[in-house]
Every structure is written in C-alpha cells, then in structure tokens.
PDB file of N, CA and C in Angstrom:
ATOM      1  N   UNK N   1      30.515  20.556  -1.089  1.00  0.00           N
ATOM      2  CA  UNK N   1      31.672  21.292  -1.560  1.00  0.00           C
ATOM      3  C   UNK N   1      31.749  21.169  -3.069  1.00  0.00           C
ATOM      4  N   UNK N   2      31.707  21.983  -3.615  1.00  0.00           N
ATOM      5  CA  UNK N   2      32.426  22.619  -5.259  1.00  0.00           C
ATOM      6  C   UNK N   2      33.436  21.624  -5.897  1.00  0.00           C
ATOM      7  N   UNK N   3      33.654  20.537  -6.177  1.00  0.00           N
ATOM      8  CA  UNK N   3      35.003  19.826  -6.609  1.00  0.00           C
ATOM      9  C   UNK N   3      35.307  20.444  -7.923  1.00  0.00           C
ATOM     10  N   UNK N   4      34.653  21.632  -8.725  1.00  0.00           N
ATOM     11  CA  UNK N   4      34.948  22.473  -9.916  1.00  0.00           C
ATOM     12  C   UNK N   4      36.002  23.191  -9.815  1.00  0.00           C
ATOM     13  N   UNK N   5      35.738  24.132  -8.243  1.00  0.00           N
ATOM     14  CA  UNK N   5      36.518  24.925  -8.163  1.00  0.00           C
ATOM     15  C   UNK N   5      37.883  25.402  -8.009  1.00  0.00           C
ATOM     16  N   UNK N   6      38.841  26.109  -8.382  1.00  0.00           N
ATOM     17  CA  UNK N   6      39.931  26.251  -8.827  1.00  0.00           C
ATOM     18  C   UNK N   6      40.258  26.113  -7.499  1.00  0.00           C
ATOM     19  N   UNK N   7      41.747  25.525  -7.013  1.00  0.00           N
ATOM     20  CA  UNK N   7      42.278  25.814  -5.772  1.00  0.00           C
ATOM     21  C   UNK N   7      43.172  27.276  -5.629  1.00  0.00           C
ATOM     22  N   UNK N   8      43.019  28.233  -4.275  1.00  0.00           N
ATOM     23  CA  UNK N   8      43.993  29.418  -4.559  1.00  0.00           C
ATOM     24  C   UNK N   8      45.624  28.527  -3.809  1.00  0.00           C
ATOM     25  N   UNK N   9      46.266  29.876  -4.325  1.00  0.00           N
ATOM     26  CA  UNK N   9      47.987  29.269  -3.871  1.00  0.00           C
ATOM     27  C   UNK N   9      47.739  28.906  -2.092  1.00  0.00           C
ATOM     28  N   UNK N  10      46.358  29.887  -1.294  1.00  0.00           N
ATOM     29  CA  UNK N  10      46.578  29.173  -0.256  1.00  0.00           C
ATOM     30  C   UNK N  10      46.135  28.445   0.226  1.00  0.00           C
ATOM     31  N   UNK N  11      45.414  27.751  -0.689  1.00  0.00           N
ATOM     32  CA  UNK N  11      44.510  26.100  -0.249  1.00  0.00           C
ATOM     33  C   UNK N  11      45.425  25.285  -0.664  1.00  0.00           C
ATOM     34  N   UNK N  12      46.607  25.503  -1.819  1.00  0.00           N
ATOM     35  CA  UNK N  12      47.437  24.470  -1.998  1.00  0.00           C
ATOM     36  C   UNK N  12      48.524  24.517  -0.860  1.00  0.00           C
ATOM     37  N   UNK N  13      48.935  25.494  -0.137  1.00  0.00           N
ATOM     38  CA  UNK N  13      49.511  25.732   1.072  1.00  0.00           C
ATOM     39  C   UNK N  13      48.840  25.132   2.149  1.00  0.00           C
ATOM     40  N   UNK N  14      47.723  24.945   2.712  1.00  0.00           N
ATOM     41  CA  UNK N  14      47.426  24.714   3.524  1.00  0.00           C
ATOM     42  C   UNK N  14      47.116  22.575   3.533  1.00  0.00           C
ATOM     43  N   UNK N  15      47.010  22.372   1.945  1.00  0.00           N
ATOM     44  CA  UNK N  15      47.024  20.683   2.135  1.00  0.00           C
ATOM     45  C   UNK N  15      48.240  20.538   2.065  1.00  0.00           C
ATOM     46  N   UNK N  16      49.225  20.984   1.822  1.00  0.00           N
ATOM     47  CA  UNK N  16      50.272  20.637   1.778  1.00  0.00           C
ATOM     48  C   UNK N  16      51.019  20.804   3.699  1.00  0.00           C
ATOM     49  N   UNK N  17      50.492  21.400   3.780  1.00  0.00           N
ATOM     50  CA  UNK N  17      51.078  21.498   5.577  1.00  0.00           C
ATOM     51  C   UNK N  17      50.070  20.306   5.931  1.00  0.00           C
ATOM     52  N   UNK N  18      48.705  20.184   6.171  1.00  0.00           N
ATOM     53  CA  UNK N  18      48.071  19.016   6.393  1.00  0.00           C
ATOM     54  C   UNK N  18      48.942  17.722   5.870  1.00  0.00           C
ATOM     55  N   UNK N  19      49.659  17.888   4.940  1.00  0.00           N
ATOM     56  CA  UNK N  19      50.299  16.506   4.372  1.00  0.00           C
ATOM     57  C   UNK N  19      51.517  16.325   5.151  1.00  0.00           C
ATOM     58  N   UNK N  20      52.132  17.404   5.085  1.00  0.00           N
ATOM     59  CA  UNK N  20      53.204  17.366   6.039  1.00  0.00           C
ATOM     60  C   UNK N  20      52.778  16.521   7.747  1.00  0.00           C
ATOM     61  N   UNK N  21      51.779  17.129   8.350  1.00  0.00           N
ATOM     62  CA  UNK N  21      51.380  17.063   9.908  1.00  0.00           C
ATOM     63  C   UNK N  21      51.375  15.422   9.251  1.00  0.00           C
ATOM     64  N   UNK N  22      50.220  15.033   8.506  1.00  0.00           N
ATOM     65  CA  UNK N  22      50.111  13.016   7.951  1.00  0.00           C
ATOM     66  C   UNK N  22      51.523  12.667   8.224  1.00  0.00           C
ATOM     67  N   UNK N  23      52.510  13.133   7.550  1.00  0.00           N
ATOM     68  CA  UNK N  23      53.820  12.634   7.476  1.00  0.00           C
ATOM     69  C   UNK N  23      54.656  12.318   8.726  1.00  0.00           C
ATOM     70  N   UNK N  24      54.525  13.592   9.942  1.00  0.00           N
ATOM     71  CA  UNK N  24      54.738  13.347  10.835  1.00  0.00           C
ATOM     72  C   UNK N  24      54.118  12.502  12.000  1.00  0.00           C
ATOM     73  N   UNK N  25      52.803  12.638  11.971  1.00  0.00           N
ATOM     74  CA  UNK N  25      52.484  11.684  12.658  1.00  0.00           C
ATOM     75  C   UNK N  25      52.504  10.303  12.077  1.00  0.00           C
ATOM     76  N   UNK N  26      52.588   9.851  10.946  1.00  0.00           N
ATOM     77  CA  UNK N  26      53.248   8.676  10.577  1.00  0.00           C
ATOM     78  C   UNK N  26      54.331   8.133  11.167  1.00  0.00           C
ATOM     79  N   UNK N  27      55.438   8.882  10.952  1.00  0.00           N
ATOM     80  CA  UNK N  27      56.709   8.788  11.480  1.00  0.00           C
ATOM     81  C   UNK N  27      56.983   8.322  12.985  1.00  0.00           C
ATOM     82  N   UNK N  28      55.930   9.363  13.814  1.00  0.00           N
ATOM     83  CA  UNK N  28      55.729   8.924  15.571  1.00  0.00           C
ATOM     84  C   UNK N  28      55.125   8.008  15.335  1.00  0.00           C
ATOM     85  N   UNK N  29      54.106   7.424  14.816  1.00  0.00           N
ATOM     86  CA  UNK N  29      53.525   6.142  15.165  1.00  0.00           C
ATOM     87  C   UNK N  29      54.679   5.032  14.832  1.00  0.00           C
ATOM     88  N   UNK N  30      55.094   4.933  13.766  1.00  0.00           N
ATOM     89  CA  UNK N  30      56.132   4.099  13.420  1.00  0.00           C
ATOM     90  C   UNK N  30      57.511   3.930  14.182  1.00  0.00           C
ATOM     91  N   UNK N  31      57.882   5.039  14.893  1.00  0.00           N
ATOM     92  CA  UNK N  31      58.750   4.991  15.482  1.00  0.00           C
ATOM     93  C   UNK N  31      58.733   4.525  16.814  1.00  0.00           C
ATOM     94  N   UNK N  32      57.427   4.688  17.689  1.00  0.00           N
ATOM     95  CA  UNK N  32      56.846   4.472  18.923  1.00  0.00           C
ATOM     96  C   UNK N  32      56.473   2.284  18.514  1.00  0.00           C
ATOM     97  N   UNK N  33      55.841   1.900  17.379  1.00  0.00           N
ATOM     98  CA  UNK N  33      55.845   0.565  17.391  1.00  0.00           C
ATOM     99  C   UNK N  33      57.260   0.116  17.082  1.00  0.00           C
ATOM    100  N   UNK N  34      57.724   0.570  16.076  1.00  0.00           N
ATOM    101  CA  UNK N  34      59.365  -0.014  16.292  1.00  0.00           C
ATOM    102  C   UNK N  34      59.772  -0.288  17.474  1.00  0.00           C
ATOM    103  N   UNK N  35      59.638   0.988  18.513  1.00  0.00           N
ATOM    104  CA  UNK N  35      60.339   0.773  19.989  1.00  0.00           C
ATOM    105  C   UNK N  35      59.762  -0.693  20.938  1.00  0.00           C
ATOM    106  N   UNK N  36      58.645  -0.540  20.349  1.00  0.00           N
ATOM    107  CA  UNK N  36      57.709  -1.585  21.693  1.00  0.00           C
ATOM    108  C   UNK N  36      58.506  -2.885  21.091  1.00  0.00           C
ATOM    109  N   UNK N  37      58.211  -3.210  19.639  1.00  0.00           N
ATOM    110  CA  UNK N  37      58.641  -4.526  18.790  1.00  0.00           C
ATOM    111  C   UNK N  37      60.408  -4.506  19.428  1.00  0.00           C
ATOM    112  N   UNK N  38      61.175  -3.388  19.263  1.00  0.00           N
ATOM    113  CA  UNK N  38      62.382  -4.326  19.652  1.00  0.00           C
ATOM    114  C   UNK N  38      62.306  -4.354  21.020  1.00  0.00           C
ATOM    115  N   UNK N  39      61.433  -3.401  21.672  1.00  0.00           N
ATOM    116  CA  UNK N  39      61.696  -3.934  23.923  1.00  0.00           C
ATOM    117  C   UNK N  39      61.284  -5.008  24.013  1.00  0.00           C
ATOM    118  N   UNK N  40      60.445  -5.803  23.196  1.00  0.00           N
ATOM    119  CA  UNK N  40      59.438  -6.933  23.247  1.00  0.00           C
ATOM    120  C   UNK N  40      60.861  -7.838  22.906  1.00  0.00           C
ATOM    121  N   UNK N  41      61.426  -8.090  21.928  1.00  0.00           N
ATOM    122  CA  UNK N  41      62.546  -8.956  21.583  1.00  0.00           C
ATOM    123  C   UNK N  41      63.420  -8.729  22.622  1.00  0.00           C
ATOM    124  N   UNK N  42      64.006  -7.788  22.821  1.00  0.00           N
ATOM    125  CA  UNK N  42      64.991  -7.516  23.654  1.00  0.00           C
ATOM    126  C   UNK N  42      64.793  -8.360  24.967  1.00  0.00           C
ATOM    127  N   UNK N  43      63.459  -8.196  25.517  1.00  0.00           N
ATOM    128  CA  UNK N  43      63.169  -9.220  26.498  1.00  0.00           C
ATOM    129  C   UNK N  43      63.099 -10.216  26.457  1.00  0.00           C
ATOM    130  N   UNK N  44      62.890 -10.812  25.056  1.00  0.00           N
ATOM    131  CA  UNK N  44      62.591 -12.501  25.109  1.00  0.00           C
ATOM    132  C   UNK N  44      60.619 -12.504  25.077  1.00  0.00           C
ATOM    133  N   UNK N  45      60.345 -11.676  24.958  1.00  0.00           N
ATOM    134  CA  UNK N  45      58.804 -12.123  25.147  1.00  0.00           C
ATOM    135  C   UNK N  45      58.374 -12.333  23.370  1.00  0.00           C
ATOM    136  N   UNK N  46      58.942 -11.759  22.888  1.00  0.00           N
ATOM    137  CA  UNK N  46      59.106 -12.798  21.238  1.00  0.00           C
ATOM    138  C   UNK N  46      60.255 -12.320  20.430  1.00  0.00           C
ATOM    139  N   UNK N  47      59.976 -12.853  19.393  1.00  0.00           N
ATOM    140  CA  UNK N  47      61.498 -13.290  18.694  1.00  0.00           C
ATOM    141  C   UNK N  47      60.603 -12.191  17.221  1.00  0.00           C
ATOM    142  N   UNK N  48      62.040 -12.219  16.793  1.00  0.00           N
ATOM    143  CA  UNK N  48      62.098 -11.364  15.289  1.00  0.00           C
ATOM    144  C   UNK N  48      60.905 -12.464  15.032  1.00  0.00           C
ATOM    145  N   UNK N  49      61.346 -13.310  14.473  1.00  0.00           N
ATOM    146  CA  UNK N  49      60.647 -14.825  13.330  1.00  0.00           C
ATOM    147  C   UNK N  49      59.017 -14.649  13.798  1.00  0.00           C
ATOM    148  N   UNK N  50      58.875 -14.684  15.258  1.00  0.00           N
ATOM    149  CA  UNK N  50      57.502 -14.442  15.607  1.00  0.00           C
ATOM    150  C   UNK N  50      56.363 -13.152  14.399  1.00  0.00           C
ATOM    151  N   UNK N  51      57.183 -12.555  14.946  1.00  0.00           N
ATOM    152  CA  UNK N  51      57.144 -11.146  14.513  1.00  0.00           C
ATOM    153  C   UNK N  51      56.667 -10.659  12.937  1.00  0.00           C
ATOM    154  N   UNK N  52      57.738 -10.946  12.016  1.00  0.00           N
ATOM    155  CA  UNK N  52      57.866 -11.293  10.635  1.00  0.00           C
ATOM    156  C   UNK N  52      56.498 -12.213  10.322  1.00  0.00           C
ATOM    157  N   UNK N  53      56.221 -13.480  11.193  1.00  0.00           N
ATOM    158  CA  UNK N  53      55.752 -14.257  10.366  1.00  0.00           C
ATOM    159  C   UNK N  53      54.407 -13.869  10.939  1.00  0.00           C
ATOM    160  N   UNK N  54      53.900 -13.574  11.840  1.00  0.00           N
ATOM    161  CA  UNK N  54      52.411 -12.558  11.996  1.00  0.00           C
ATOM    162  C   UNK N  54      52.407 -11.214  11.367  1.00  0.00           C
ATOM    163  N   UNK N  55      53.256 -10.217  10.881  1.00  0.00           N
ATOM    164  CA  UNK N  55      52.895  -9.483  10.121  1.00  0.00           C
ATOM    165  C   UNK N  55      52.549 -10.115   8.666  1.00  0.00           C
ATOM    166  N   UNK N  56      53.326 -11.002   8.284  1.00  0.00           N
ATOM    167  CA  UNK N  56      53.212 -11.432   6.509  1.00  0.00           C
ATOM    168  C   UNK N  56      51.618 -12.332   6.779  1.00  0.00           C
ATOM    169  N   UNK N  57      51.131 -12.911   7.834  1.00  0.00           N
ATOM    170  CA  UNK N  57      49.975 -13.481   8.341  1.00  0.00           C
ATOM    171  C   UNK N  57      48.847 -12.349   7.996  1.00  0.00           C
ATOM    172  N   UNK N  58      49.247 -11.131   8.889  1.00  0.00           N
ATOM    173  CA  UNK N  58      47.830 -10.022   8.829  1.00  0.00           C
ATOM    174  C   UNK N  58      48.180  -9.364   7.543  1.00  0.00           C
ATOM    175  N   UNK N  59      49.090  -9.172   6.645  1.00  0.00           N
ATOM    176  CA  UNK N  59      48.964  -8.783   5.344  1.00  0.00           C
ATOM    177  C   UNK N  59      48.613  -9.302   4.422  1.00  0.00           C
ATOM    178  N   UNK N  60      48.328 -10.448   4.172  1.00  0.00           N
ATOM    179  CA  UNK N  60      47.813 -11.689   3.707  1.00  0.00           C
ATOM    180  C   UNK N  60      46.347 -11.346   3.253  1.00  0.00           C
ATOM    181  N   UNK N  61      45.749 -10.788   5.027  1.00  0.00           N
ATOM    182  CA  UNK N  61      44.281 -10.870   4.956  1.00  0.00           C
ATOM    183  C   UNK N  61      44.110  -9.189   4.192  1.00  0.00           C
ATOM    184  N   UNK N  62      44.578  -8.174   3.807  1.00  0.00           N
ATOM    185  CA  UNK N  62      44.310  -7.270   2.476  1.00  0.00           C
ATOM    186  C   UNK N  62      44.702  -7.877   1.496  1.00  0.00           C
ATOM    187  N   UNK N  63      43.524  -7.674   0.729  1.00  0.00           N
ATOM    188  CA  UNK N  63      43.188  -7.907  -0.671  1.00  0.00           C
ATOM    189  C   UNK N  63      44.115  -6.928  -1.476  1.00  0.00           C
ATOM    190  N   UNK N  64      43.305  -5.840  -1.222  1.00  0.00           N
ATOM    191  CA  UNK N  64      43.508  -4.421  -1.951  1.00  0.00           C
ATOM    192  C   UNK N  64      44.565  -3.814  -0.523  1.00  0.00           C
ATOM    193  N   UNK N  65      45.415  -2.830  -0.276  1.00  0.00           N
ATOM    194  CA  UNK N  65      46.233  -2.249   0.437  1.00  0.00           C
ATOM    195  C   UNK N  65      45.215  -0.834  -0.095  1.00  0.00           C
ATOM    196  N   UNK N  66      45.212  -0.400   0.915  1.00  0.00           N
ATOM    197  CA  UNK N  66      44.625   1.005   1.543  1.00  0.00           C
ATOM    198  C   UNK N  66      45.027   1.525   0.835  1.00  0.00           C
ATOM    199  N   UNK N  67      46.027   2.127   0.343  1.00  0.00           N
ATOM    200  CA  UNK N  67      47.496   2.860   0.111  1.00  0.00           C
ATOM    201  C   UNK N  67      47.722   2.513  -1.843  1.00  0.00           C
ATOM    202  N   UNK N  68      48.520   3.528  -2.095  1.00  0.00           N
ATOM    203  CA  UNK N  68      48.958   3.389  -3.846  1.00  0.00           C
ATOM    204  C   UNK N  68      50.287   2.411  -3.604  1.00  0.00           C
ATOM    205  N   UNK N  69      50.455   1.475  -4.086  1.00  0.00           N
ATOM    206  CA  UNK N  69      51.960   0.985  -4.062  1.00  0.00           C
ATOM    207  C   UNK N  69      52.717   1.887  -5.186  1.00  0.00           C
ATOM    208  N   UNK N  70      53.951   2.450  -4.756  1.00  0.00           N
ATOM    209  CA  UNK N  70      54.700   2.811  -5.670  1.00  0.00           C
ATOM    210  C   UNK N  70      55.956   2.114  -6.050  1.00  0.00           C
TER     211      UNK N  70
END
C-alpha cells in the first residue's frame, strides 16, 4: 500500500466508522468483564482487594502499555 497517498473524504469516513465499531466493541468487552468481576464478588468467590491487587500484579508485568497514555 501507497503510505504517500492523499486520503479521499471517504477513506477518512470509513476509518472513522472503523474507529467508532473499536469503540464499541471496547465498551461490550468492558462492560461484559465488569459484570462477571462484580457476580464473582457478589458471590463471595473473591473480594474487591483480591481483585485490585492481581490487576496492579498483571500491570506490573508491561513495561511499555500497548496504548498512548493521555
């Protein structure tokens, strides 16, 4: 692919809906683990503290984050 080439108004239309669809399926994924994490507490099969302190555990192990921090 060309990385020279000019984008038209409808290639900038069309990543921008692709960005949108990213956005949403972000959102369902995040919203679907939220649910499991609080049915999981809610039951007693672990606790917030559990929780918290294995995520700050597996974030630990990135160096670099995938992602731009803003």
């Amino acid at each position: 692919m060309d990385r020279t080439r000019t984008l038209t108004a409808m290639d900038e239309v069309h990543m921008a809906a692709k960005l949108a669809d990213l956005k949403d399926e972000h959102y369902r994924n995040t919203l679907a683990l939220s649910t499991i994490i609080e049915l999981l507490i809610d039951k007693g099969i672990l606790t917030r503290e559990e929780v918290e302190r294995k995520a700050a555990e597996l974030d630990s192990f990135m160096a670099h984050p995938p992602y731009p921090m803003v």
